[in-house]
PDB file of C-alpha atoms in Angstrom:
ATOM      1  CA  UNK C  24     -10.039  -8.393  -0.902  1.00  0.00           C
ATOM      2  CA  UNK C  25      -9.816  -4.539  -1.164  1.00  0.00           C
ATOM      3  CA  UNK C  26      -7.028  -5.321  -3.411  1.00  0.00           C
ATOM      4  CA  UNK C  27      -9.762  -6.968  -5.472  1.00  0.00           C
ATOM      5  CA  UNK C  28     -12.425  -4.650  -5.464  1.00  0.00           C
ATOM      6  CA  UNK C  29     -10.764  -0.957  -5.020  1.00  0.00           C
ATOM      7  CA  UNK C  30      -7.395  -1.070  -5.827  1.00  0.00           C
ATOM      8  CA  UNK C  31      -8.113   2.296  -6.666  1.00  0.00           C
ATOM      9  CA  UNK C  32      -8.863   3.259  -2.968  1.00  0.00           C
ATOM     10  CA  UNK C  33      -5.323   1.390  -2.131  1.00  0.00           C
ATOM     11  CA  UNK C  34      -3.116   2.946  -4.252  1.00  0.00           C
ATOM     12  CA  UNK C  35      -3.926   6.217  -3.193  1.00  0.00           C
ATOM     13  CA  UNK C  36      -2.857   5.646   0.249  1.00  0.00           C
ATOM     14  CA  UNK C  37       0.597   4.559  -1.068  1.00  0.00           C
ATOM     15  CA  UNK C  38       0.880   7.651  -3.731  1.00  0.00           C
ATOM     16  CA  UNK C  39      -1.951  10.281  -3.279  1.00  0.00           C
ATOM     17  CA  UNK C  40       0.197  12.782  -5.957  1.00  0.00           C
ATOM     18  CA  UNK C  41      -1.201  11.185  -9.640  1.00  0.00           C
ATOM     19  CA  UNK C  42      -3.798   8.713 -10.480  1.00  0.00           C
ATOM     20  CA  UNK C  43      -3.444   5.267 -10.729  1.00  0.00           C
ATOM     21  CA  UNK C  44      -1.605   3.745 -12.463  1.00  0.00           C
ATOM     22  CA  UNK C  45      -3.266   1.274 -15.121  1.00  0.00           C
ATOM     23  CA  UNK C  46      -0.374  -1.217 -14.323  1.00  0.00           C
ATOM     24  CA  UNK C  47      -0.806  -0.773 -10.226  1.00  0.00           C
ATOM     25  CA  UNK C  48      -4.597  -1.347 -10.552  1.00  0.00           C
ATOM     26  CA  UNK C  49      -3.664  -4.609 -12.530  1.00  0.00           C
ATOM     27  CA  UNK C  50      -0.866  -5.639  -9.664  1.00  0.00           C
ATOM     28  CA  UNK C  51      -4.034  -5.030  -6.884  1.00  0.00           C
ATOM     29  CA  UNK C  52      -6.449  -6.943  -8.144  1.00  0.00           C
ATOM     30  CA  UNK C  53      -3.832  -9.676  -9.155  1.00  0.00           C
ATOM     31  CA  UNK C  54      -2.468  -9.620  -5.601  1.00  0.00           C
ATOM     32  CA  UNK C  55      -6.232  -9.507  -4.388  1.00  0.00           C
ATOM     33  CA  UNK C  56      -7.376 -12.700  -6.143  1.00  0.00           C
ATOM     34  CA  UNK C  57      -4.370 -14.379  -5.453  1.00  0.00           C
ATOM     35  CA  UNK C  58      -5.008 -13.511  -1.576  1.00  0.00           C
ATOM     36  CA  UNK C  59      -8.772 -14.880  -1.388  1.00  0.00           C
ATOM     37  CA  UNK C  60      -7.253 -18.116  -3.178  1.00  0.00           C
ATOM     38  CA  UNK C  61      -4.388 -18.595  -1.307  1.00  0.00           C
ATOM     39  CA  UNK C  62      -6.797 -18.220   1.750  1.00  0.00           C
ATOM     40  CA  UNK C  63      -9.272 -20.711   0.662  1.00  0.00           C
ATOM     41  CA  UNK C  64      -6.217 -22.896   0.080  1.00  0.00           C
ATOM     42  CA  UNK C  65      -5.398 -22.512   4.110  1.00  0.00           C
ATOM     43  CA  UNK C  66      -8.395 -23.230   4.952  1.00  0.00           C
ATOM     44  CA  UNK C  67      -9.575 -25.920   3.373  1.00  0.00           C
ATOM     45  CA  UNK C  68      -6.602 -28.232   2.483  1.00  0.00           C
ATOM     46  CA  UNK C  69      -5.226 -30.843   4.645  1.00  0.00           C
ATOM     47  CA  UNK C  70      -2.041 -33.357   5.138  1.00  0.00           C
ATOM     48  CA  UNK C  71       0.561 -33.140   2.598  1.00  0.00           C
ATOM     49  CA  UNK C  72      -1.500 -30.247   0.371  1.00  0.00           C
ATOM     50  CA  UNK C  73      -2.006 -28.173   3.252  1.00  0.00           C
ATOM     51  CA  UNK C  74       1.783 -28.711   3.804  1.00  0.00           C
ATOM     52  CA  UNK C  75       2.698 -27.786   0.065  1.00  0.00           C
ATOM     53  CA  UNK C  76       0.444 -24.926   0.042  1.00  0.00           C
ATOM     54  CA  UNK C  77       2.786 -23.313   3.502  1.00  0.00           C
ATOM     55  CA  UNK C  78       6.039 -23.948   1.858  1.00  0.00           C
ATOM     56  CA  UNK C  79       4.327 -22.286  -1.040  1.00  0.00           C
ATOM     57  CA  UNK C  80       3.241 -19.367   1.180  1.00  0.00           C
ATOM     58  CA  UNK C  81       6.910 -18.987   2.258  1.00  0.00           C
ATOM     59  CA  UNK C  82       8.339 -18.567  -1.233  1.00  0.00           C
ATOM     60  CA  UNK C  83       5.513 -16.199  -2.379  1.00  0.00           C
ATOM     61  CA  UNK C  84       5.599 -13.763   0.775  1.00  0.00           C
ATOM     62  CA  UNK C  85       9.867 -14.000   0.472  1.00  0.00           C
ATOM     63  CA  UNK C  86       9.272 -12.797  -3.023  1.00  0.00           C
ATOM     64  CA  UNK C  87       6.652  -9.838  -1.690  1.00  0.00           C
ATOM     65  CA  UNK C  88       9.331  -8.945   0.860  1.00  0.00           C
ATOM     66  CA  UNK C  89      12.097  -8.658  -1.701  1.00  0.00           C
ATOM     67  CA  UNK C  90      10.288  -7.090  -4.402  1.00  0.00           C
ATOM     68  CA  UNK C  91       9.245  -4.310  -2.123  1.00  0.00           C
ATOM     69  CA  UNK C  92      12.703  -3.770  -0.927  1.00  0.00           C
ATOM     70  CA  UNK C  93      14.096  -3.578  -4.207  1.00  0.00           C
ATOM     71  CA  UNK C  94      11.192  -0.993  -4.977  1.00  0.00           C
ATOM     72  CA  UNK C  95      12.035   1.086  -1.978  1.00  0.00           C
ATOM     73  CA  UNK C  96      16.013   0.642  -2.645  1.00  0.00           C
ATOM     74  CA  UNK C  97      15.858   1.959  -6.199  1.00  0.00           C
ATOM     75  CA  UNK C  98      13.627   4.808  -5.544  1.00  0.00           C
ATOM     76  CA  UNK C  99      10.845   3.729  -7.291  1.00  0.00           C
ATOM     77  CA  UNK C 100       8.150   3.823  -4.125  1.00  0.00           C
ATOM     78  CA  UNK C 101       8.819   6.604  -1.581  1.00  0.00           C
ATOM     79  CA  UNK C 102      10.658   5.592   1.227  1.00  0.00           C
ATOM     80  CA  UNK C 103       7.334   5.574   3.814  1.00  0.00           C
ATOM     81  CA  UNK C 104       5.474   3.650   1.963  1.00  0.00           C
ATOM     82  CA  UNK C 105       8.261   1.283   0.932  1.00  0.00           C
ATOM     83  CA  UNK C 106       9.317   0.404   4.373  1.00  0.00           C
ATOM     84  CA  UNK C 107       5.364  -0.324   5.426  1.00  0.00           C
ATOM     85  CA  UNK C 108       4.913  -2.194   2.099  1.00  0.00           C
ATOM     86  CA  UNK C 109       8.340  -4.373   3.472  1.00  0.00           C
ATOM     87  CA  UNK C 110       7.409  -4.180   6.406  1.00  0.00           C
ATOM     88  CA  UNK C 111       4.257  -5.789   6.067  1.00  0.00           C
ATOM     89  CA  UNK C 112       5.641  -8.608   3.738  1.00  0.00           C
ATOM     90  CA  UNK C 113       8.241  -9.681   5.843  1.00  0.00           C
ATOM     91  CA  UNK C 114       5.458  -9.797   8.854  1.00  0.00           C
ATOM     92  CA  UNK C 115       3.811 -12.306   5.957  1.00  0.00           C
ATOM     93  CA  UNK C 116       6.612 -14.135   5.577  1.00  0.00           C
ATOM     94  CA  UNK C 117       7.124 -14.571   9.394  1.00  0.00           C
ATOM     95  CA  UNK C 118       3.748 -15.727   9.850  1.00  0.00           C
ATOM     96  CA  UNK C 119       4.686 -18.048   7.001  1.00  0.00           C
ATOM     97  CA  UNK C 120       7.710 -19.503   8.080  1.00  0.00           C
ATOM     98  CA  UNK C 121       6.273 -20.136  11.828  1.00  0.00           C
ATOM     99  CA  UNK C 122       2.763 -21.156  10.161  1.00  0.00           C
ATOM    100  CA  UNK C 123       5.233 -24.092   8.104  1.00  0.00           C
ATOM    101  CA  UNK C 124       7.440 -24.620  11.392  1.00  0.00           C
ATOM    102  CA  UNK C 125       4.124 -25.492  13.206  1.00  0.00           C
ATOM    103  CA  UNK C 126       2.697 -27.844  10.599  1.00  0.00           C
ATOM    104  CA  UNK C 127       5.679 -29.814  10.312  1.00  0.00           C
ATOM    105  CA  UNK C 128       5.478 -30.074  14.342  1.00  0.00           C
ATOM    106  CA  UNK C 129       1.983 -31.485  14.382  1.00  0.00           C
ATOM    107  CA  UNK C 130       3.230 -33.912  12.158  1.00  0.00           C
ATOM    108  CA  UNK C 131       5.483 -35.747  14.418  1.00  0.00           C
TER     109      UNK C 131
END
């Protein structure tokens, strides 16, 4: 939600040296209404939807996860704040995978 609202207030906890960037404000509130949708999505859906919407989850936190890597890899996010940013995405995609792994449980 923050994401959403401040991005401003975000991105200076990852890089309090320059102001924003116009294209990180963009990336924060993209990321921020995708979050609050992606949310509703959990908690509303059911049966097969619900289902699609966690193997969806998977792929989009997997993509988080590698993109923040990559960032951190190639210099282009200091190494702190890559390896929370990583770090936190691949929590995201844990909590996706086991989220899937449980669904697909209840279903038997």
């Amino acid at each position: 939600m923050a994401g959403l609202v401040a991005p401003a207030l975000l991105i200076d906890r990852l890089d309090r040296e320059s102001e924003p960037n116009p294209a990180a404000v963009y990336a924060f509130r993209l990321f921020g209404i995708r979050t609050i949708l992606l949310g509703l999505d959990l908690l509303t859906n059911r049966g097969e939807r619900l289902e699609q919407d966690l193997r969806e989850g998977v792929l989009i936190h997997a993509s988080d996860t590698l993109t923040a890597a990559m960032l951190g890899i190639k210099g282009l996010l200091p190494p702190r704040t890559a390896a929370m940013t990583t770090l936190i995405s691949a929590t995201n995609t844990a909590l996706a995978v086991s989220a899937l792994g449980n669904g697909a449980k209840g279903k038997k």
